[in-house]
Short mmCIF file of N, CA and C in Angstrom, two decimals:
data_model
loop_
_atom_site.label_atom_id
_atom_site.label_comp_id
_atom_site.label_asym_id
_atom_site.label_seq_id
_atom_site.Cartn_x
_atom_site.Cartn_y
_atom_site.Cartn_z
N MET A 1026 0.84 -1.18 0.00
CA MET A 1026 0.00 0.00 0.00
C MET A 1026 0.89 1.25 0.00
N GLU A 1027 0.54 2.19 -0.82
CA GLU A 1027 1.30 3.43 -0.93
C GLU A 1027 0.95 4.37 0.22
N HIS A 1028 1.95 5.00 0.78
CA HIS A 1028 1.74 5.99 1.85
C HIS A 1028 1.05 7.22 1.28
N PHE A 1029 0.13 7.78 2.03
CA PHE A 1029 -0.68 8.92 1.60
C PHE A 1029 0.16 10.12 1.19
N LEU A 1030 1.29 10.34 1.84
CA LEU A 1030 2.11 11.52 1.55
C LEU A 1030 3.28 11.23 0.62
N THR A 1031 3.16 10.20 -0.21
CA THR A 1031 4.20 9.85 -1.17
C THR A 1031 4.23 10.89 -2.29
N ILE A 1032 5.43 11.21 -2.76
CA ILE A 1032 5.60 12.19 -3.84
C ILE A 1032 4.72 11.79 -5.03
N ASN A 1033 4.11 12.82 -5.65
CA ASN A 1033 3.26 12.67 -6.82
C ASN A 1033 1.96 11.91 -6.56
N THR A 1034 1.47 11.94 -5.33
CA THR A 1034 0.16 11.36 -5.03
C THR A 1034 -0.78 12.49 -4.61
N ASP A 1035 -2.07 12.20 -4.53
CA ASP A 1035 -3.04 13.21 -4.13
C ASP A 1035 -2.75 13.77 -2.73
N GLY A 1036 -2.14 12.97 -1.87
CA GLY A 1036 -1.87 13.38 -0.50
C GLY A 1036 -0.93 14.55 -0.37
N VAL A 1037 -0.13 14.81 -1.37
CA VAL A 1037 0.82 15.93 -1.29
C VAL A 1037 0.40 17.13 -2.13
N GLN A 1038 -0.75 17.04 -2.76
CA GLN A 1038 -1.23 18.15 -3.58
C GLN A 1038 -1.82 19.24 -2.70
N ILE A 1039 -1.60 20.48 -3.07
CA ILE A 1039 -2.18 21.62 -2.36
C ILE A 1039 -3.63 21.78 -2.83
N HIS A 1040 -4.54 21.83 -1.88
CA HIS A 1040 -5.96 21.97 -2.21
C HIS A 1040 -6.21 23.31 -2.89
N ASN A 1041 -7.09 23.29 -3.87
CA ASN A 1041 -7.40 24.52 -4.63
C ASN A 1041 -7.87 25.67 -3.75
N ASP A 1042 -8.54 25.37 -2.65
CA ASP A 1042 -9.04 26.44 -1.77
C ASP A 1042 -7.92 27.25 -1.13
N ILE A 1043 -6.73 26.67 -1.05
CA ILE A 1043 -5.60 27.38 -0.43
C ILE A 1043 -4.40 27.44 -1.37
N LYS A 1044 -4.66 27.33 -2.64
CA LYS A 1044 -3.58 27.37 -3.64
C LYS A 1044 -2.77 28.65 -3.48
N PRO A 1045 -1.45 28.53 -3.43
CA PRO A 1045 -0.61 29.74 -3.24
C PRO A 1045 -0.70 30.69 -4.44
N LEU A 1046 -0.55 31.96 -4.13
CA LEU A 1046 -0.47 32.96 -5.18
C LEU A 1046 0.87 32.80 -5.91
N ASP A 1047 0.97 33.32 -7.10
CA ASP A 1047 2.22 33.23 -7.85
C ASP A 1047 3.38 33.89 -7.12
N THR A 1048 3.07 34.87 -6.26
CA THR A 1048 4.10 35.60 -5.53
C THR A 1048 4.51 34.89 -4.23
N GLU A 1049 3.80 33.82 -3.85
CA GLU A 1049 4.09 33.12 -2.60
C GLU A 1049 5.10 32.00 -2.82
N THR A 1050 5.95 31.80 -1.82
CA THR A 1050 6.95 30.75 -1.86
C THR A 1050 6.36 29.45 -1.32
N VAL A 1051 6.61 28.37 -2.01
CA VAL A 1051 6.21 27.04 -1.55
C VAL A 1051 7.47 26.30 -1.14
N ILE A 1052 7.49 25.81 0.10
CA ILE A 1052 8.62 25.04 0.61
C ILE A 1052 8.24 23.57 0.55
N VAL A 1053 9.00 22.78 -0.18
CA VAL A 1053 8.76 21.34 -0.25
C VAL A 1053 9.64 20.67 0.79
N LYS A 1054 9.01 19.83 1.62
CA LYS A 1054 9.76 19.14 2.67
C LYS A 1054 9.52 17.65 2.56
N HIS A 1055 10.47 16.89 3.09
CA HIS A 1055 10.39 15.43 3.04
C HIS A 1055 10.54 14.79 4.42
N TYR A 1056 10.64 15.61 5.44
CA TYR A 1056 10.85 15.13 6.80
C TYR A 1056 9.92 15.87 7.75
N PRO A 1057 9.67 15.32 8.95
CA PRO A 1057 8.78 16.00 9.90
C PRO A 1057 9.20 17.43 10.23
N ASN A 1058 10.48 17.69 10.37
CA ASN A 1058 11.00 19.02 10.68
C ASN A 1058 11.00 19.86 9.40
N SER A 1059 10.17 20.88 9.36
CA SER A 1059 10.05 21.72 8.16
C SER A 1059 11.33 22.46 7.81
N PHE A 1060 12.26 22.54 8.74
CA PHE A 1060 13.53 23.22 8.50
C PHE A 1060 14.59 22.28 7.94
N TYR A 1061 14.43 20.98 8.16
CA TYR A 1061 15.46 20.00 7.80
C TYR A 1061 15.53 19.80 6.28
N GLU A 1062 16.68 20.09 5.71
CA GLU A 1062 16.94 19.94 4.27
C GLU A 1062 15.94 20.72 3.41
N THR A 1063 15.55 21.90 3.90
CA THR A 1063 14.72 22.82 3.11
C THR A 1063 15.37 24.20 3.15
N ASN A 1064 14.81 25.12 2.39
CA ASN A 1064 15.30 26.50 2.43
C ASN A 1064 14.40 27.40 3.28
N LEU A 1065 13.60 26.79 4.16
CA LEU A 1065 12.67 27.56 4.99
C LEU A 1065 13.38 28.61 5.84
N GLN A 1066 14.40 28.20 6.56
CA GLN A 1066 15.11 29.16 7.42
C GLN A 1066 15.68 30.31 6.61
N ASN A 1067 16.27 30.02 5.46
CA ASN A 1067 16.83 31.08 4.62
C ASN A 1067 15.75 32.05 4.16
N LYS A 1068 14.58 31.53 3.75
CA LYS A 1068 13.49 32.39 3.29
C LYS A 1068 12.96 33.26 4.43
N LEU A 1069 12.84 32.69 5.62
CA LEU A 1069 12.36 33.47 6.76
C LEU A 1069 13.34 34.59 7.12
N VAL A 1070 14.62 34.28 7.11
CA VAL A 1070 15.65 35.29 7.41
C VAL A 1070 15.64 36.37 6.33
N GLU A 1071 15.59 35.97 5.06
CA GLU A 1071 15.55 36.93 3.95
C GLU A 1071 14.41 37.92 4.08
N ASN A 1072 13.29 37.45 4.62
CA ASN A 1072 12.10 38.29 4.74
C ASN A 1072 11.94 38.92 6.12
N GLY A 1073 12.93 38.76 6.98
CA GLY A 1073 12.89 39.40 8.29
C GLY A 1073 11.83 38.85 9.23
N VAL A 1074 11.43 37.64 9.03
CA VAL A 1074 10.38 37.03 9.86
C VAL A 1074 10.95 36.65 11.23
N THR A 1075 10.25 37.03 12.29
CA THR A 1075 10.67 36.68 13.65
C THR A 1075 9.57 35.95 14.42
N GLU A 1076 8.35 35.98 13.88
CA GLU A 1076 7.21 35.32 14.53
C GLU A 1076 6.55 34.37 13.54
N LEU A 1077 6.16 33.20 14.01
CA LEU A 1077 5.48 32.22 13.16
C LEU A 1077 4.16 31.81 13.79
N VAL A 1078 3.16 31.63 12.96
CA VAL A 1078 1.88 31.06 13.36
C VAL A 1078 1.80 29.71 12.65
N VAL A 1079 1.61 28.65 13.43
CA VAL A 1079 1.72 27.30 12.89
C VAL A 1079 0.40 26.54 13.04
N CYS A 1080 0.06 25.79 12.00
CA CYS A 1080 -1.04 24.84 12.04
C CYS A 1080 -0.71 23.76 11.03
N GLY A 1081 -1.44 22.67 11.05
CA GLY A 1081 -1.19 21.61 10.08
C GLY A 1081 -1.37 20.23 10.67
N MET A 1082 -0.71 19.28 10.07
CA MET A 1082 -0.78 17.90 10.54
C MET A 1082 0.55 17.23 10.24
N MET A 1083 0.82 16.26 10.89
CA MET A 1083 0.27 15.60 12.04
C MET A 1083 0.88 16.21 13.30
N THR A 1084 0.03 16.49 14.27
CA THR A 1084 0.48 17.15 15.49
C THR A 1084 1.63 16.40 16.15
N HIS A 1085 1.52 15.09 16.23
CA HIS A 1085 2.51 14.29 16.95
C HIS A 1085 3.82 14.11 16.18
N MET A 1086 3.87 14.55 14.94
CA MET A 1086 5.09 14.42 14.15
C MET A 1086 5.57 15.79 13.65
N CYS A 1087 5.00 16.24 12.55
CA CYS A 1087 5.49 17.45 11.89
C CYS A 1087 5.30 18.71 12.72
N ILE A 1088 4.15 18.85 13.35
CA ILE A 1088 3.91 20.06 14.14
C ILE A 1088 4.86 20.10 15.33
N ASP A 1089 4.92 19.02 16.08
CA ASP A 1089 5.80 18.96 17.25
C ASP A 1089 7.25 19.21 16.86
N THR A 1090 7.73 18.52 15.86
CA THR A 1090 9.13 18.63 15.45
C THR A 1090 9.46 20.02 14.92
N THR A 1091 8.57 20.57 14.11
CA THR A 1091 8.82 21.89 13.54
C THR A 1091 8.75 22.98 14.60
N ILE A 1092 7.80 22.91 15.52
CA ILE A 1092 7.70 23.90 16.60
C ILE A 1092 8.99 23.91 17.42
N ARG A 1093 9.46 22.74 17.80
CA ARG A 1093 10.68 22.66 18.61
C ARG A 1093 11.90 23.19 17.86
N ALA A 1094 12.01 22.88 16.57
CA ALA A 1094 13.12 23.39 15.76
C ALA A 1094 13.03 24.90 15.63
N ALA A 1095 11.82 25.42 15.38
CA ALA A 1095 11.63 26.87 15.24
C ALA A 1095 12.02 27.59 16.52
N LYS A 1096 11.68 27.00 17.66
CA LYS A 1096 12.06 27.60 18.95
C LYS A 1096 13.58 27.66 19.07
N ASP A 1097 14.26 26.60 18.63
CA ASP A 1097 15.73 26.59 18.64
C ASP A 1097 16.31 27.71 17.78
N TYR A 1098 15.61 28.07 16.71
CA TYR A 1098 16.04 29.17 15.84
C TYR A 1098 15.67 30.54 16.41
N GLY A 1099 14.92 30.56 17.50
CA GLY A 1099 14.61 31.82 18.17
C GLY A 1099 13.31 32.48 17.76
N TYR A 1100 12.46 31.79 17.05
CA TYR A 1100 11.19 32.39 16.64
C TYR A 1100 10.21 32.46 17.79
N GLU A 1101 9.37 33.52 17.78
CA GLU A 1101 8.21 33.60 18.65
C GLU A 1101 7.13 32.79 17.96
N LEU A 1102 6.49 31.88 18.68
CA LEU A 1102 5.59 30.93 18.04
C LEU A 1102 4.18 30.97 18.60
N THR A 1103 3.21 30.95 17.70
CA THR A 1103 1.82 30.76 18.05
C THR A 1103 1.38 29.48 17.35
N LEU A 1104 0.80 28.58 18.11
CA LEU A 1104 0.31 27.32 17.57
C LEU A 1104 -1.21 27.33 17.65
N ILE A 1105 -1.87 27.14 16.52
CA ILE A 1105 -3.33 27.16 16.46
C ILE A 1105 -3.83 25.73 16.73
N SER A 1106 -4.35 25.54 17.94
CA SER A 1106 -4.70 24.18 18.39
C SER A 1106 -5.76 23.51 17.53
N ASP A 1107 -6.79 24.26 17.14
CA ASP A 1107 -7.85 23.65 16.34
C ASP A 1107 -7.54 23.71 14.84
N GLY A 1108 -6.34 24.12 14.50
CA GLY A 1108 -5.86 24.10 13.13
C GLY A 1108 -4.87 22.97 12.92
N CYS A 1109 -4.81 22.05 13.87
CA CYS A 1109 -3.90 20.91 13.80
C CYS A 1109 -4.70 19.62 13.90
N ALA A 1110 -4.15 18.57 13.36
CA ALA A 1110 -4.81 17.26 13.41
C ALA A 1110 -3.78 16.18 13.67
N THR A 1111 -4.23 15.11 14.28
CA THR A 1111 -3.38 13.96 14.52
C THR A 1111 -4.22 12.71 14.37
N LYS A 1112 -3.68 11.58 14.74
CA LYS A 1112 -4.41 10.32 14.62
C LYS A 1112 -4.19 9.48 15.86
N GLU A 1113 -4.99 8.43 15.97
CA GLU A 1113 -4.82 7.45 17.05
C GLU A 1113 -3.43 6.83 16.92
N LEU A 1114 -2.79 6.62 18.07
CA LEU A 1114 -1.47 5.97 18.07
C LEU A 1114 -1.54 4.67 18.86
N GLU A 1115 -0.63 3.77 18.53
CA GLU A 1115 -0.54 2.50 19.24
C GLU A 1115 0.83 2.40 19.90
N TRP A 1116 0.84 1.95 21.14
CA TRP A 1116 2.09 1.74 21.87
C TRP A 1116 1.93 0.51 22.75
N ASN A 1117 2.76 -0.49 22.50
CA ASN A 1117 2.74 -1.73 23.28
C ASN A 1117 1.36 -2.36 23.38
N GLY A 1118 0.64 -2.32 22.29
CA GLY A 1118 -0.69 -2.92 22.26
C GLY A 1118 -1.80 -2.03 22.80
N ASP A 1119 -1.46 -0.88 23.32
CA ASP A 1119 -2.46 0.07 23.80
C ASP A 1119 -2.74 1.09 22.69
N TYR A 1120 -4.00 1.45 22.52
CA TYR A 1120 -4.38 2.44 21.52
C TYR A 1120 -4.75 3.75 22.22
N ILE A 1121 -4.09 4.80 21.79
CA ILE A 1121 -4.29 6.12 22.39
C ILE A 1121 -5.15 6.93 21.42
N PRO A 1122 -6.35 7.34 21.83
CA PRO A 1122 -7.25 8.07 20.93
C PRO A 1122 -6.63 9.38 20.44
N ALA A 1123 -6.99 9.76 19.24
CA ALA A 1123 -6.45 10.98 18.63
C ALA A 1123 -6.67 12.21 19.48
N ASP A 1124 -7.84 12.33 20.11
CA ASP A 1124 -8.08 13.53 20.93
C ASP A 1124 -7.17 13.57 22.14
N THR A 1125 -6.79 12.40 22.67
CA THR A 1125 -5.84 12.35 23.79
C THR A 1125 -4.44 12.71 23.30
N VAL A 1126 -4.04 12.18 22.16
CA VAL A 1126 -2.73 12.51 21.57
C VAL A 1126 -2.66 14.02 21.34
N GLN A 1127 -3.72 14.58 20.77
CA GLN A 1127 -3.76 16.02 20.49
C GLN A 1127 -3.60 16.83 21.77
N SER A 1128 -4.35 16.47 22.80
CA SER A 1128 -4.29 17.21 24.07
C SER A 1128 -2.91 17.12 24.71
N ILE A 1129 -2.30 15.96 24.66
CA ILE A 1129 -0.97 15.78 25.26
C ILE A 1129 0.06 16.66 24.55
N PHE A 1130 0.02 16.69 23.22
CA PHE A 1130 1.01 17.49 22.50
C PHE A 1130 0.76 18.99 22.67
N MET A 1131 -0.49 19.40 22.68
CA MET A 1131 -0.78 20.82 22.91
C MET A 1131 -0.32 21.24 24.30
N ALA A 1132 -0.60 20.42 25.29
CA ALA A 1132 -0.17 20.72 26.66
C ALA A 1132 1.35 20.74 26.77
N SER A 1133 2.02 19.85 26.06
CA SER A 1133 3.48 19.77 26.12
C SER A 1133 4.15 20.98 25.46
N LEU A 1134 3.56 21.47 24.40
CA LEU A 1134 4.15 22.60 23.67
C LEU A 1134 3.77 23.96 24.24
N ASN A 1135 2.60 24.02 24.90
CA ASN A 1135 2.08 25.30 25.38
C ASN A 1135 3.01 25.97 26.38
N GLN A 1136 3.30 27.22 26.09
CA GLN A 1136 4.11 28.11 26.92
C GLN A 1136 5.59 27.73 27.01
N LYS A 1137 5.93 26.50 26.78
CA LYS A 1137 7.34 26.10 26.78
C LYS A 1137 7.97 26.37 25.43
N PHE A 1138 7.18 26.12 24.38
CA PHE A 1138 7.68 26.30 23.03
C PHE A 1138 6.84 27.28 22.22
N ALA A 1139 5.55 27.34 22.50
CA ALA A 1139 4.65 28.19 21.71
C ALA A 1139 3.48 28.65 22.57
N ASN A 1140 2.85 29.72 22.13
CA ASN A 1140 1.60 30.16 22.72
C ASN A 1140 0.51 29.39 21.98
N VAL A 1141 -0.09 28.40 22.63
CA VAL A 1141 -1.09 27.56 22.00
C VAL A 1141 -2.47 28.16 22.24
N ILE A 1142 -3.15 28.53 21.15
CA ILE A 1142 -4.47 29.15 21.24
C ILE A 1142 -5.36 28.62 20.12
N THR A 1143 -6.65 28.87 20.23
CA THR A 1143 -7.58 28.47 19.17
C THR A 1143 -7.56 29.49 18.04
N SER A 1144 -8.13 29.10 16.92
CA SER A 1144 -8.20 30.03 15.78
C SER A 1144 -9.07 31.24 16.12
N THR A 1145 -10.14 31.02 16.86
CA THR A 1145 -11.00 32.14 17.26
C THR A 1145 -10.24 33.12 18.13
N ASP A 1146 -9.52 32.61 19.13
CA ASP A 1146 -8.73 33.49 19.98
C ASP A 1146 -7.66 34.23 19.18
N TYR A 1147 -7.05 33.56 18.23
CA TYR A 1147 -6.04 34.20 17.40
C TYR A 1147 -6.65 35.35 16.61
N LEU A 1148 -7.79 35.10 15.98
CA LEU A 1148 -8.43 36.15 15.18
C LEU A 1148 -8.85 37.33 16.04
N PHE A 1149 -9.40 37.06 17.23
CA PHE A 1149 -9.78 38.15 18.13
C PHE A 1149 -8.55 38.93 18.58
N TYR A 1150 -7.49 38.22 18.90
CA TYR A 1150 -6.25 38.85 19.37
C TYR A 1150 -5.59 39.63 18.23
N GLN A 1151 -5.49 38.99 17.07
CA GLN A 1151 -4.79 39.56 15.93
C GLN A 1151 -5.51 40.76 15.33
N TYR A 1152 -6.82 40.67 15.27
CA TYR A 1152 -7.59 41.69 14.56
C TYR A 1152 -8.53 42.47 15.45
N ASP A 1153 -8.39 42.30 16.75
CA ASP A 1153 -9.21 43.01 17.71
C ASP A 1153 -10.70 42.93 17.38
N LEU A 1154 -11.16 41.73 17.07
CA LEU A 1154 -12.58 41.55 16.73
C LEU A 1154 -13.47 41.62 17.95
#
């Protein structure tokens, strides 16, 4: 069975609803850490970026790894909790529900690595709604 995120499969295609503008940079990554073997750090430095707002999937892999790496680079981080997704995990025959995995990772990252907030709170904070 082919992995969902294999190169040239539907799993790696950008959905039309969020298709980047011609002026936007697309960073292609092959590892959980978005900085590893990519030009992400160079692009952020070139553009003077010091703060990142992060969302995506999988919380227990790419989000966790990227947030920790970004913190090492000195970025101020906001993690949008309801903008992230994960899945059920198995360990030693025990199955950990996705909502439990999500809560554990959000709690682990909150305030130590990122300011973890909901999308609603971010919009109210960001735009004074």
